[in-house]
Coordinates of C-alpha atoms in Angstrom, one line a residue:
Chain A
M182 CA 85.7 60.4 70.3
T183 CA 86.0 62.9 72.9
L184 CA 82.3 63.4 74.5
G185 CA 81.0 67.3 75.0
V186 CA 77.9 67.0 78.1
I187 CA 75.6 70.3 78.4
G188 CA 73.9 69.8 81.5
L189 CA 75.7 67.0 84.1
G190 CA 72.0 66.5 85.2
L191 CA 70.2 63.1 86.4
I192 CA 69.9 61.6 82.5
G193 CA 73.5 64.3 80.7
G194 CA 75.1 62.9 84.2
S195 CA 74.0 58.9 83.4
L196 CA 74.9 59.1 79.7
A197 CA 78.1 60.5 80.3
L198 CA 78.8 57.5 83.2
D199 CA 78.2 54.5 80.7
L200 CA 79.6 56.1 77.3
K201 CA 82.9 56.3 79.1
R202 CA 82.8 53.5 81.7
R203 CA 81.5 50.8 78.3
G204 CA 84.5 52.9 76.6
F205 CA 82.8 54.7 73.9
A206 CA 84.1 58.0 75.1
S207 CA 87.5 58.6 75.9
K208 CA 86.6 61.7 77.1
V209 CA 84.3 63.6 79.2
L210 CA 83.8 67.3 78.1
G211 CA 81.1 68.4 80.9
V212 CA 79.7 72.3 80.9
E213 CA 77.2 72.8 84.0
N214 CA 77.1 76.3 84.7
D215 CA 75.4 75.4 88.5
T216 CA 79.0 75.5 90.3
V217 CA 77.4 73.1 92.6
A218 CA 76.3 70.8 90.4
A219 CA 79.9 71.1 88.6
Q220 CA 81.8 70.0 91.3
A221 CA 79.5 67.1 92.4
A222 CA 79.8 65.6 88.5
L223 CA 83.6 66.0 89.1
T224 CA 83.4 64.9 92.4
I225 CA 81.1 61.7 91.3
G226 CA 82.9 61.3 88.4
L227 CA 80.4 62.4 85.5
A228 CA 83.2 64.0 83.7
D229 CA 87.2 64.0 83.3
E230 CA 86.5 67.8 83.0
I231 CA 84.2 70.9 83.9
V232 CA 84.9 73.2 80.2
P233 CA 83.5 76.3 79.6
Y234 CA 80.4 76.1 77.0
E235 CA 82.9 77.2 74.0
T236 CA 85.4 74.8 74.8
C237 CA 82.9 71.8 74.3
V238 CA 81.6 73.2 71.6
E239 CA 85.0 73.5 70.0
K240 CA 86.7 70.4 71.0
A241 CA 83.8 67.6 72.1
D242 CA 83.1 65.2 68.6
I243 CA 79.8 64.7 69.9
I244 CA 77.5 67.2 71.7
V245 CA 74.8 66.5 73.9
V246 CA 72.3 69.0 75.0
A247 CA 71.2 67.7 78.7
V248 CA 69.7 71.2 79.1
P249 CA 65.7 71.5 79.6
V250 CA 64.1 72.3 76.7
G251 CA 63.0 75.8 77.0
T252 CA 67.1 76.6 76.8
A253 CA 67.7 74.0 74.8
V254 CA 65.9 75.6 71.4
K255 CA 68.0 78.1 71.6
M256 CA 71.0 76.3 72.2
V257 CA 71.1 73.8 69.6
P258 CA 71.2 76.3 66.8
E259 CA 74.1 78.6 68.5
I260 CA 76.3 75.4 68.6
L261 CA 75.6 74.3 65.5
D262 CA 76.5 77.5 64.1
K263 CA 80.0 77.0 65.1
I264 CA 80.3 73.4 64.7
G265 CA 83.1 72.0 61.9
P266 CA 82.3 69.6 59.3
E267 CA 82.8 66.1 61.3
Q268 CA 81.1 67.4 64.5
L269 CA 77.7 66.2 65.6
V270 CA 75.5 67.3 68.3
I271 CA 72.0 65.7 69.3
D272 CA 70.0 66.5 72.3
V273 CA 67.8 64.7 74.3
C274 CA 65.1 66.7 75.3
S275 CA 61.5 65.3 76.2
T276 CA 59.7 67.6 73.9
K277 CA 60.7 66.8 69.4
S278 CA 58.5 69.6 67.8
Q279 CA 59.4 72.9 68.7
I280 CA 64.1 72.0 68.2
C281 CA 63.4 70.1 64.9
H282 CA 61.5 73.3 64.0
A283 CA 64.0 75.4 65.4
V284 CA 67.1 74.1 63.4
K285 CA 65.0 72.7 60.4
Y286 CA 66.3 75.0 57.9
H287 CA 69.6 75.8 59.3
P288 CA 72.6 75.1 57.2
K289 CA 73.9 72.6 59.4
R290 CA 70.5 70.4 60.1
Q291 CA 72.2 67.4 59.1
Q292 CA 74.8 67.6 62.1
F293 CA 72.1 67.2 64.6
V294 CA 70.5 64.2 65.3
S295 CA 67.2 64.5 68.0
T296 CA 66.8 62.1 70.5
H297 CA 64.6 61.3 73.1
P298 CA 66.5 58.4 75.7
M299 CA 63.2 57.5 77.3
A300 CA 64.7 57.5 81.1
G301 CA 65.0 58.0 84.3
T302 CA 63.8 59.4 87.6
E303 CA 61.8 61.6 89.4
Y304 CA 65.3 63.2 91.2
S305 CA 67.5 65.7 89.1
G306 CA 70.4 67.0 89.3
P307 CA 73.8 66.1 89.1
W308 CA 73.2 63.4 92.0
A309 CA 70.8 61.4 90.7
A310 CA 72.4 60.4 87.9
Q311 CA 73.4 56.8 88.0
P312 CA 75.5 54.0 85.5
G313 CA 72.6 51.6 83.9
L314 CA 69.5 54.1 83.5
F315 CA 69.7 53.4 80.3
D316 CA 70.0 49.6 79.9
G317 CA 67.0 48.3 78.0
R318 CA 64.5 50.9 77.9
A319 CA 63.6 53.0 74.0
C320 CA 65.2 55.6 72.2
I321 CA 63.2 57.7 69.9
F322 CA 64.8 59.3 67.3
A323 CA 63.4 62.3 65.3
N324 CA 62.5 62.9 62.4
T325 CA 65.8 61.2 61.7
E326 CA 65.6 62.1 57.5
E327 CA 66.7 65.5 58.4
S328 CA 70.1 63.8 60.0
A329 CA 72.8 62.7 57.5
P330 CA 72.5 59.0 57.6
K331 CA 76.3 58.4 59.2
A332 CA 75.7 60.9 61.6
V333 CA 72.0 58.9 62.3
K334 CA 74.3 56.1 62.2
T335 CA 77.2 57.2 65.1
I336 CA 74.8 58.3 66.9
E337 CA 72.5 54.4 67.1
E338 CA 75.7 52.7 68.2
M339 CA 75.8 55.7 70.8
Y340 CA 72.7 54.8 72.2
G341 CA 73.4 51.4 71.4
V342 CA 76.1 51.2 74.4
L343 CA 73.2 52.0 76.4
N344 CA 71.9 49.0 75.4
M345 CA 68.3 51.3 74.3
R346 CA 65.3 49.6 71.8
P347 CA 66.2 52.8 68.6
T348 CA 62.2 54.0 67.4
Y349 CA 61.6 55.7 64.4
M350 CA 59.1 59.0 64.8
N351 CA 58.0 62.3 63.8
A352 CA 58.4 64.6 65.8
D353 CA 55.1 65.7 65.9
Q354 CA 53.5 62.5 66.7
H355 CA 56.2 61.7 69.2
D356 CA 54.8 65.0 71.4
V357 CA 51.3 63.3 70.9
H358 CA 52.7 60.1 72.5
T359 CA 54.4 61.3 74.8
A360 CA 51.5 63.4 76.3
Y361 CA 49.7 60.3 76.5
V362 CA 52.7 57.9 78.5
S363 CA 54.5 60.2 80.1
H364 CA 53.6 64.0 80.4
I365 CA 49.7 63.2 81.9
S366 CA 51.6 61.1 84.5
H367 CA 53.6 64.4 85.6
V368 CA 50.3 66.6 85.2
T369 CA 48.2 63.8 87.4
S370 CA 50.9 63.1 90.3
F371 CA 51.6 66.6 90.3
A372 CA 47.7 67.2 90.7
L373 CA 47.7 64.1 92.8
A374 CA 50.3 65.7 95.7
L375 CA 48.6 69.2 95.1
T376 CA 45.4 67.1 96.9
V377 CA 46.3 65.4 99.5
L378 CA 48.9 68.1 100.6
D379 CA 45.8 71.1 100.3
K380 CA 43.8 68.3 102.6
E381 CA 45.4 66.3 104.7
K382 CA 46.8 68.6 107.3
D383 CA 48.1 66.5 109.9
E384 CA 51.5 65.2 107.7
K385 CA 52.2 61.9 110.0
H386 CA 49.1 60.5 109.0
I387 CA 50.1 61.0 105.5
F388 CA 53.6 59.2 105.9
D389 CA 51.8 56.7 108.5
L390 CA 49.4 55.4 105.9
A391 CA 50.4 55.9 102.8
S392 CA 50.8 52.8 101.3
G393 CA 53.1 51.5 98.0
G394 CA 50.3 52.4 96.2
F395 CA 50.2 56.7 97.1
A396 CA 53.7 56.0 97.0
S397 CA 54.2 55.1 93.7
T398 CA 51.4 57.3 92.1
V399 CA 52.6 60.3 93.8
R400 CA 56.3 59.5 92.7
L401 CA 56.8 61.7 90.3
A402 CA 55.5 64.7 91.7
K403 CA 59.3 65.1 92.6
S404 CA 59.9 66.2 89.9
N405 CA 62.0 69.5 88.8
A406 CA 59.9 72.6 87.6
D407 CA 62.6 74.0 85.9
M408 CA 62.1 70.9 83.3
W409 CA 58.6 70.3 83.9
V410 CA 57.6 74.0 83.3
P411 CA 58.9 74.2 79.3
I412 CA 58.0 70.8 78.8
L413 CA 54.1 71.7 79.6
T414 CA 54.1 75.0 77.9
Q415 CA 56.3 73.5 74.4
N416 CA 53.5 71.0 74.2
R417 CA 51.0 72.5 75.1
D418 CA 48.0 71.8 72.7
N419 CA 49.1 67.8 73.2
V420 CA 49.1 68.3 76.9
L421 CA 45.6 69.7 77.2
H422 CA 44.0 67.5 74.3
V423 CA 44.9 64.5 77.0
M424 CA 44.4 66.4 80.1
D425 CA 40.1 67.4 78.6
T426 CA 40.4 64.0 78.4
Y427 CA 41.1 63.1 81.3
I428 CA 38.8 65.0 83.4
D429 CA 36.0 63.6 81.4
K430 CA 37.2 60.4 82.6
M431 CA 37.8 61.2 86.0
Q432 CA 34.1 63.4 86.0
Q433 CA 32.7 60.6 85.0
F434 CA 34.5 58.1 87.8
R435 CA 33.2 61.2 90.0
D436 CA 29.3 60.9 88.6
A437 CA 29.5 56.7 89.1
V438 CA 30.3 56.7 93.2
A439 CA 27.9 59.8 93.8
N440 CA 25.1 58.0 92.5
I441 CA 26.7 55.0 93.9
D442 CA 26.2 53.6 90.9
E443 CA 27.9 50.1 91.1
D444 CA 27.9 49.0 87.8
K445 CA 29.5 51.8 86.7
I446 CA 32.4 51.6 88.3
R447 CA 32.7 48.1 87.8
E448 CA 32.7 49.1 84.1
L449 CA 35.2 51.9 84.8
I450 CA 37.4 49.5 86.6
E451 CA 36.9 46.7 84.6
E452 CA 37.8 48.7 81.5
A453 CA 40.9 50.5 82.7
N454 CA 42.5 47.3 84.1
R455 CA 42.8 46.5 80.0
I456 CA 46.2 48.3 80.8
K457 CA 47.5 44.8 82.1
R458 CA 47.3 43.5 78.6
I459 CA 50.3 46.3 76.8
L460 CA 51.7 46.7 80.9
R461 CA 53.3 43.9 83.6
Chain B
M139 CA 46.7 27.8 118.0
T140 CA 44.6 27.4 114.8
L141 CA 44.0 30.5 112.7
G142 CA 40.6 29.9 110.4
V143 CA 41.5 32.8 106.9
I144 CA 38.3 33.2 104.7
G145 CA 39.4 34.7 101.4
L146 CA 43.0 33.3 100.5
G147 CA 43.8 36.5 98.5
L148 CA 46.5 38.5 98.0
I149 CA 45.6 40.0 101.8
G150 CA 44.1 36.4 103.1
G151 CA 46.8 34.1 101.7
S152 CA 50.0 36.8 102.5
L153 CA 48.8 37.1 106.3
A154 CA 48.2 33.2 106.1
L155 CA 51.9 32.5 104.3
D156 CA 53.5 34.6 106.8
L157 CA 52.3 33.5 110.2
K158 CA 52.1 29.9 109.7
R159 CA 56.1 30.4 108.3
R160 CA 57.0 32.1 111.4
G161 CA 55.4 29.8 113.7
F162 CA 52.6 32.4 115.0
A163 CA 50.1 29.6 113.6
S164 CA 50.5 26.3 114.5
K165 CA 47.6 25.0 111.6
V166 CA 45.8 27.1 108.9
L167 CA 42.4 26.2 107.9
G168 CA 41.3 28.5 104.6
V169 CA 38.1 29.2 103.2
E170 CA 38.1 30.0 99.4
N171 CA 34.4 29.2 97.6
D172 CA 36.0 29.5 94.8
T173 CA 37.7 26.2 93.3
V174 CA 40.3 27.0 91.0
A175 CA 41.0 30.3 93.3
A176 CA 41.0 26.8 96.7
Q177 CA 43.2 24.2 95.1
A178 CA 46.2 26.8 93.9
A179 CA 45.8 28.6 97.6
L180 CA 46.0 24.6 98.5
T181 CA 49.3 23.9 96.3
I182 CA 51.3 27.1 97.0
G183 CA 50.7 26.3 100.5
L184 CA 48.6 28.9 101.8
A185 CA 46.6 27.0 104.0
D186 CA 46.9 23.5 105.8
E187 CA 43.5 22.4 105.3
I188 CA 40.5 24.2 102.5
V189 CA 37.8 23.1 104.7
P190 CA 33.9 24.8 104.3
Y191 CA 33.1 27.8 106.7
E192 CA 31.4 26.2 109.2
T193 CA 33.9 24.7 110.1
C194 CA 37.0 27.6 110.7
V195 CA 33.9 29.7 112.4
E196 CA 33.5 26.3 114.8
K197 CA 37.5 25.5 115.1
A198 CA 39.9 28.1 114.3
D199 CA 41.5 30.3 117.6
I200 CA 41.7 33.1 115.8
I201 CA 39.2 33.8 112.2
V202 CA 40.8 36.4 109.8
V203 CA 37.7 37.5 107.5
A204 CA 39.8 38.3 104.5
V205 CA 37.3 39.7 101.8
P206 CA 35.8 42.3 99.7
V207 CA 34.2 45.0 102.7
G208 CA 30.3 44.6 101.3
T209 CA 30.7 40.7 101.8
A210 CA 32.5 41.6 104.8
V211 CA 29.9 43.9 107.0
K212 CA 27.9 40.9 106.4
M213 CA 29.9 38.1 107.5
V214 CA 31.5 39.2 110.7
P215 CA 28.0 39.7 113.0
E216 CA 27.4 36.1 111.1
I217 CA 30.5 34.6 112.7
L218 CA 30.3 37.0 116.0
D219 CA 26.2 34.5 116.5
K220 CA 28.3 31.7 116.4
I221 CA 31.5 32.2 118.0
G222 CA 33.1 31.1 121.2
P223 CA 33.8 33.1 124.4
E224 CA 37.4 32.3 123.6
Q225 CA 37.9 33.3 119.3
L226 CA 38.4 35.3 118.2
V227 CA 37.9 37.3 114.7
I228 CA 39.3 40.4 112.3
D229 CA 38.8 41.9 109.5
V230 CA 41.4 43.3 107.3
C231 CA 39.3 45.8 105.0
S232 CA 40.2 49.0 103.6
T233 CA 37.2 51.4 105.1
K234 CA 36.5 51.3 108.8
S235 CA 32.7 52.9 109.1
Q236 CA 30.8 50.6 107.7
I237 CA 32.0 47.5 109.2
C238 CA 32.1 49.2 112.9
H239 CA 28.4 50.3 112.7
A240 CA 27.4 47.0 111.7
V241 CA 28.9 45.7 115.1
K242 CA 28.7 48.0 117.4
Y243 CA 25.5 46.6 119.5
H244 CA 26.2 42.9 119.1
P245 CA 25.9 41.2 122.4
K246 CA 30.5 39.9 121.1
R247 CA 31.4 43.6 119.8
Q248 CA 34.8 42.6 122.5
Q249 CA 35.7 39.5 120.7
F250 CA 35.9 41.1 117.3
V251 CA 39.1 43.7 116.6
S252 CA 39.1 45.7 113.2
T253 CA 42.1 46.3 111.2
H254 CA 43.3 47.3 107.9
P255 CA 47.2 46.2 107.3
M256 CA 48.1 48.8 104.3
A257 CA 50.0 47.0 102.7
G258 CA 49.4 44.9 99.2
T259 CA 49.7 44.7 95.2
E260 CA 48.1 46.0 92.7
Y261 CA 47.5 41.7 92.0
S262 CA 44.8 39.7 93.3
G263 CA 43.9 36.0 93.9
P264 CA 45.8 33.6 95.9
W265 CA 48.8 33.5 93.1
A266 CA 49.5 37.3 94.3
A267 CA 50.5 35.6 98.2
Q268 CA 53.9 36.9 99.1
P269 CA 55.9 36.6 101.7
G270 CA 56.6 38.9 103.8
L271 CA 54.1 41.4 102.1
F272 CA 52.9 43.3 105.3
D273 CA 56.8 43.7 106.7
G274 CA 57.1 47.6 108.1
R275 CA 54.4 48.6 106.7
A276 CA 51.4 50.2 109.1
C277 CA 48.5 48.2 110.2
I278 CA 45.7 50.4 111.3
F279 CA 43.7 49.7 114.8
A280 CA 40.3 50.9 114.1
N281 CA 37.6 51.3 117.1
T282 CA 40.2 49.6 119.7
E283 CA 38.1 50.8 122.7
E284 CA 34.7 48.6 121.1
S285 CA 36.6 45.5 121.9
A286 CA 38.1 44.1 124.9
P287 CA 41.7 44.2 125.5
K288 CA 42.9 41.0 125.8
A289 CA 41.9 40.7 122.2
V290 CA 43.6 43.9 121.4
K291 CA 46.5 42.4 122.6
T292 CA 46.0 38.7 120.8
I293 CA 45.8 40.8 117.3
E294 CA 48.6 43.1 118.0
E295 CA 51.1 39.9 118.8
M296 CA 49.7 38.7 115.4
Y297 CA 50.7 41.9 113.7
G298 CA 54.0 41.6 115.9
V299 CA 54.8 38.8 114.1
L300 CA 54.1 40.0 110.6
N301 CA 56.8 43.1 112.1
M302 CA 54.2 46.1 110.8
R303 CA 54.0 48.7 113.4
P304 CA 50.4 49.6 114.8
T305 CA 48.4 52.7 114.2
Y306 CA 45.4 53.8 116.1
M307 CA 42.5 55.2 114.9
N308 CA 39.1 56.1 114.7
A309 CA 37.0 54.2 112.2
D310 CA 35.5 57.5 111.1
Q311 CA 39.0 59.3 110.9
H312 CA 40.7 55.8 108.7
D313 CA 37.9 56.6 106.2
V314 CA 39.2 59.7 106.0
H315 CA 43.0 59.4 106.3
T316 CA 43.0 56.4 103.8
A317 CA 40.3 58.3 101.1
Y318 CA 43.6 60.7 100.9
V319 CA 46.0 58.4 101.2
S320 CA 44.6 55.3 99.0
H321 CA 41.2 55.7 97.7
I322 CA 42.4 58.9 95.5
S323 CA 45.3 57.4 94.2
H324 CA 43.6 54.5 92.5
V325 CA 41.1 56.4 91.3
T326 CA 43.6 58.5 89.6
S327 CA 45.3 55.6 88.1
F328 CA 42.3 53.6 86.5
A329 CA 41.0 57.5 84.7
L330 CA 44.7 57.3 83.7
A331 CA 44.2 54.1 82.1
L332 CA 41.0 55.1 80.8
T333 CA 42.0 57.8 79.1
V334 CA 45.1 57.0 77.8
L335 CA 43.7 53.1 77.0
D336 CA 41.0 55.6 74.9
K337 CA 43.4 57.3 73.2
E338 CA 46.2 55.5 72.6
K339 CA 44.3 53.2 69.9
D340 CA 48.9 52.0 68.5
E341 CA 48.8 50.0 72.0
K342 CA 52.5 48.9 70.5
H343 CA 53.1 52.9 71.4
I344 CA 52.0 52.3 74.3
F345 CA 54.4 49.8 75.1
D346 CA 57.0 51.6 73.1
L347 CA 57.3 54.8 74.7
A348 CA 56.0 53.8 78.7
S349 CA 59.2 54.3 81.2
G350 CA 59.2 53.4 84.7
G351 CA 57.5 57.1 85.5
F352 CA 54.3 56.0 83.5
A353 CA 54.0 52.6 84.7
S354 CA 54.3 53.8 88.3
T355 CA 51.4 56.2 88.0
V356 CA 49.1 54.3 86.0
R357 CA 49.8 50.3 88.2
L358 CA 46.9 50.5 90.7
A359 CA 45.2 50.8 87.1
K360 CA 45.1 46.4 87.7
S361 CA 43.7 46.5 91.0
N362 CA 40.6 44.3 91.5
A363 CA 36.8 45.3 91.4
D364 CA 35.6 43.2 93.3
M365 CA 37.7 44.9 95.3
W366 CA 37.3 48.3 95.2
V367 CA 33.6 48.3 93.7
P368 CA 32.9 48.4 97.7
I369 CA 35.3 50.8 99.0
L370 CA 34.4 53.7 96.2
T371 CA 30.7 53.6 97.6
Q372 CA 31.2 52.0 101.5
N373 CA 33.8 55.4 101.5
R374 CA 31.5 57.7 98.9
D375 CA 31.2 60.7 100.7
N376 CA 34.7 61.2 102.0
V377 CA 36.2 59.7 97.9
L378 CA 33.9 62.6 96.3
H379 CA 34.9 64.8 98.4
V380 CA 39.0 63.7 98.1
M381 CA 37.2 63.7 93.8
D382 CA 36.5 67.2 94.1
T383 CA 39.4 69.1 95.1
Y384 CA 41.7 66.0 93.2
I385 CA 39.3 67.6 89.8
D386 CA 39.6 71.5 90.7
K387 CA 43.8 71.1 90.6
M388 CA 43.2 69.3 87.4
Q389 CA 41.5 72.4 86.9
Q390 CA 43.8 75.4 88.0
F391 CA 46.3 73.6 86.1
R392 CA 44.8 73.1 83.4
D393 CA 44.0 76.6 82.9
A394 CA 47.9 77.1 83.6
V395 CA 48.9 75.0 80.6
A396 CA 45.8 76.8 78.8
N397 CA 47.0 80.4 78.9
I398 CA 51.1 79.8 78.9
D399 CA 51.1 81.0 82.4
E400 CA 55.1 79.4 83.1
D401 CA 54.5 81.4 86.7
K402 CA 51.4 79.1 88.0
I403 CA 52.6 75.6 85.9
R404 CA 55.8 76.6 88.7
E405 CA 54.4 77.3 91.4
L406 CA 51.8 74.7 91.1
I407 CA 54.5 72.0 90.5
E408 CA 57.1 73.7 92.9
E409 CA 54.1 73.2 95.4
A410 CA 53.9 69.2 94.9
N411 CA 57.4 69.2 95.0
R412 CA 57.0 69.5 99.1
I413 CA 55.4 66.0 99.1
K414 CA 59.4 64.3 99.2
R415 CA 59.2 65.6 102.5
I416 CA 57.2 63.7 103.4
L417 CA 57.4 60.9 101.1
R418 CA 60.9 59.8 100.7

């Protein structure tokens, strides 16, 4: 099986790496427009060859679109236009509604499977790719009823090789849920970094005093703008809704601190502690 | 050297564990009012004996006050009242101004060293204590000019055994800095947990979809109210100042998303990315 991966960054690169190592793909054709990243991907061994986009679309049995979601929304219908009846296309984007809408009435819609492997780090580029990135994590399959059952089965097998747990969901529901458990976390980290950088002029002290807690809370603020600008704009309505709730909670907390209302602060903290029941 | 530790939780317990293992203390006397925690501390081996408060204050060469800061502010002057000329008292609290003010004019002020070992986890209690917790982290010494040089030297040696990097700072400055790099991170995590718990009724989905990013951002929301209520109220003015900046940054982000202003979102993310230069 020849795997084509368009975009050899953190997700595309890690996926290529494990699918080749674990024998699912006999050959990986990579597409990477950035020449430095392309050379790095070859050196690291993420792909067997770097090929032009057209070659990948022509030759790969499964084409993985692993580019920022703004680009993917335009690219997936174009690829569907060109592929033969046995080829499959998947995307791995973090928002699902727009991409599913973009291909909804495409005559080859059944050859497309929309997925979101819920794994990653705050780093990007081929140098961020790592083996084992997906093991044990959830992979969302969106709107599978619009794909051919055989296509879904093949892609389930592919993610099975990556040891991912499949979860099935409507694309719109996906975008609501990820606004809560992924997108808002990124926004809160960005805002935290902005706050600290803005106020803490003496950068040495940030480094000196940063305990593990700060580092883990601000970690996602290292995330890449190319990826996150389209996610936040495509998922605007859901993200806004969560941000407004968040600002409201923060304001409640602020007022409790301002009023030195110990009972209210305790109540808020103990309510927040309930997250323990859900996350280890 | 007999070490007395009042409060055998995460910090007190971990400190007792390594100071005994590494030979700095020949004996650890623990004080723990919670009977379950006291029994656990003995079982885990955090202390050689659990003793009454008075016994600890009478017999220990160095008395470590490792209780929530609201209690510590009252306890440290009382202990100073009772100790002999060769005994030392330290605190390990996360805010420094109030405790330093509380003992500023105490006749035995020189026998007190105020410290903040910048290490921890989101867990609490003796069962959260762990060896190696402090290795390689920063330890802040506040207002050392108010302590006897010999006392400071002894406590520096003690933290040296824990492999901590000493940093010296005015108590008020400490409270400003920690508001930025520690206290606000906790508040943002609490608010994040509250937001997600409030909106995401189907808790299974939080668990399913939570990627590593969400887990790390919300981790501090598991932190204990007994510890955090007094920190946030004692450091009210600094915390409020940082929270207001944070809410302002969040509001800027919200407006950029609401207006689908891609340039502004990119600008905010790239500005936030500067945190990379400071934190690995």
